Amino acid sequence: MLTSLVVGVLLMNVFAAVLVVVRAPVYGARLYRPMLLNLVLSAAPLVVLGLAVVVLLPLVVVGTPRPVVWVVGAVLGLVWLLLLPNSGYLITELNLNHRREGERVPEWYDVLSVLVLAMSGVLTTVLNVFLVVLVALVVGGVDSAEPLTGTTARLLEGVLLLLVAFGIYLGRHVRLNSWDVKHPRHLVGKVVGHLRTPGALGNAIGFTLIGATFFALMYLVMIGPVVRGLVDVEQLRNMTAS
């Protein structure tokens, strides 16, 4: 089931990219490059996560001291977390602001293409969170699927989805990017200045809570059956072994 999930998410991203690219030659319209850039940024967290697995698993296997493993994991995890909102950010493409007067692109095509684009971002976000929970459990020495249904996993998932939603808000309304972290003082000043404007704090809280709830429900729909399947397989193996 996990393999099917990964393949399905990758195919959705490819489908989104194809729809963006073929729009130009098929309808004689300009290529909307920001969408392609956003797709690349959406995939970046998965690339970092793949790198983390390649680096961390050998360290765990060879018995590297646990503090060293956690330090390396924390550094890679921070990079991953800074990039993660870029995946969910694709939901902001639903406003159709790329359409221009005079283009012969049917509205139905743009509606479907931005819907696919947004869903690719949602699916990529959910997959990222689930995979990082798995990596955290493995690095922590857990060799059972049962903790995936536990309180610790739920808290980690909830915190990550809240941060994703807040990151999307900052990207959309404060126009911040992941690499703005290189200038922390400017970043903090910009965020604080924005939140002090009338109504901004309420909007930020509302967007974060509603956005996180949406991602959480998608997480439940997508990941719930996968976790249940992993737990059932493990229990069946234990019964067979005993």
mmCIF file of N, CA and C in Angstrom, residues 13 20-21 24 42 75 83 87 105 128 165 183 206 241:
data_model
loop_
_atom_site.group_PDB
_atom_site.id
_atom_site.type_symbol
_atom_site.label_atom_id
_atom_site.label_comp_id
_atom_site.label_asym_id
_atom_site.label_seq_id
_atom_site.Cartn_x
_atom_site.Cartn_y
_atom_site.Cartn_z
ATOM 1 N N ASN A 13 1.999 14.425 -9.620
ATOM 2 C CA ASN A 13 2.915 15.531 -9.891
ATOM 3 C C ASN A 13 3.304 15.583 -11.365
ATOM 4 N N VAL A 20 0.509 21.719 -17.338
ATOM 5 C CA VAL A 20 1.055 23.071 -17.404
ATOM 6 C C VAL A 20 1.849 23.279 -18.683
ATOM 7 N N VAL A 21 2.654 22.275 -19.053
ATOM 8 C CA VAL A 21 3.544 22.413 -20.216
ATOM 9 C C VAL A 21 2.772 22.380 -21.531
ATOM 10 N N ALA A 24 0.628 25.538 -23.407
ATOM 11 C CA ALA A 24 1.190 26.538 -24.322
ATOM 12 C C ALA A 24 1.101 26.116 -25.782
ATOM 13 N N SER A 42 7.739 22.245 -4.868
ATOM 14 C CA SER A 42 6.882 21.300 -4.165
ATOM 15 C C SER A 42 7.566 19.952 -3.985
ATOM 16 N N VAL A 75 19.503 18.534 11.504
ATOM 17 C CA VAL A 75 19.922 19.489 10.473
ATOM 18 C C VAL A 75 19.137 19.249 9.182
ATOM 19 N N LEU A 83 11.362 23.771 3.681
ATOM 20 C CA LEU A 83 10.894 23.592 2.306
ATOM 21 C C LEU A 83 9.467 23.058 2.229
ATOM 22 N N SER A 87 5.152 22.660 -0.804
ATOM 23 C CA SER A 87 4.264 21.648 -1.378
ATOM 24 C C SER A 87 2.810 22.080 -1.233
ATOM 25 N N VAL A 105 -7.393 29.626 -24.276
ATOM 26 C CA VAL A 105 -7.444 28.462 -23.389
ATOM 27 C C VAL A 105 -8.840 28.355 -22.771
ATOM 28 N N ASN A 128 4.921 13.595 2.533
ATOM 29 C CA ASN A 128 6.104 14.076 3.248
ATOM 30 C C ASN A 128 5.972 13.885 4.748
ATOM 31 N N ALA A 165 0.576 24.879 7.318
ATOM 32 C CA ALA A 165 -0.482 25.860 7.039
ATOM 33 C C ALA A 165 -0.002 27.282 7.322
ATOM 34 N N HIS A 183 18.231 35.397 6.379
ATOM 35 C CA HIS A 183 18.237 36.727 7.005
ATOM 36 C C HIS A 183 17.193 36.733 8.129
ATOM 37 N N GLY A 206 -6.872 32.047 11.674
ATOM 38 C CA GLY A 206 -7.954 31.375 10.967
ATOM 39 C C GLY A 206 -7.449 30.520 9.816
ATOM 40 N N ALA A 241 4.006 -16.264 13.633
ATOM 41 C CA ALA A 241 5.279 -16.642 14.269
ATOM 42 C C ALA A 241 5.059 -17.358 15.600
#
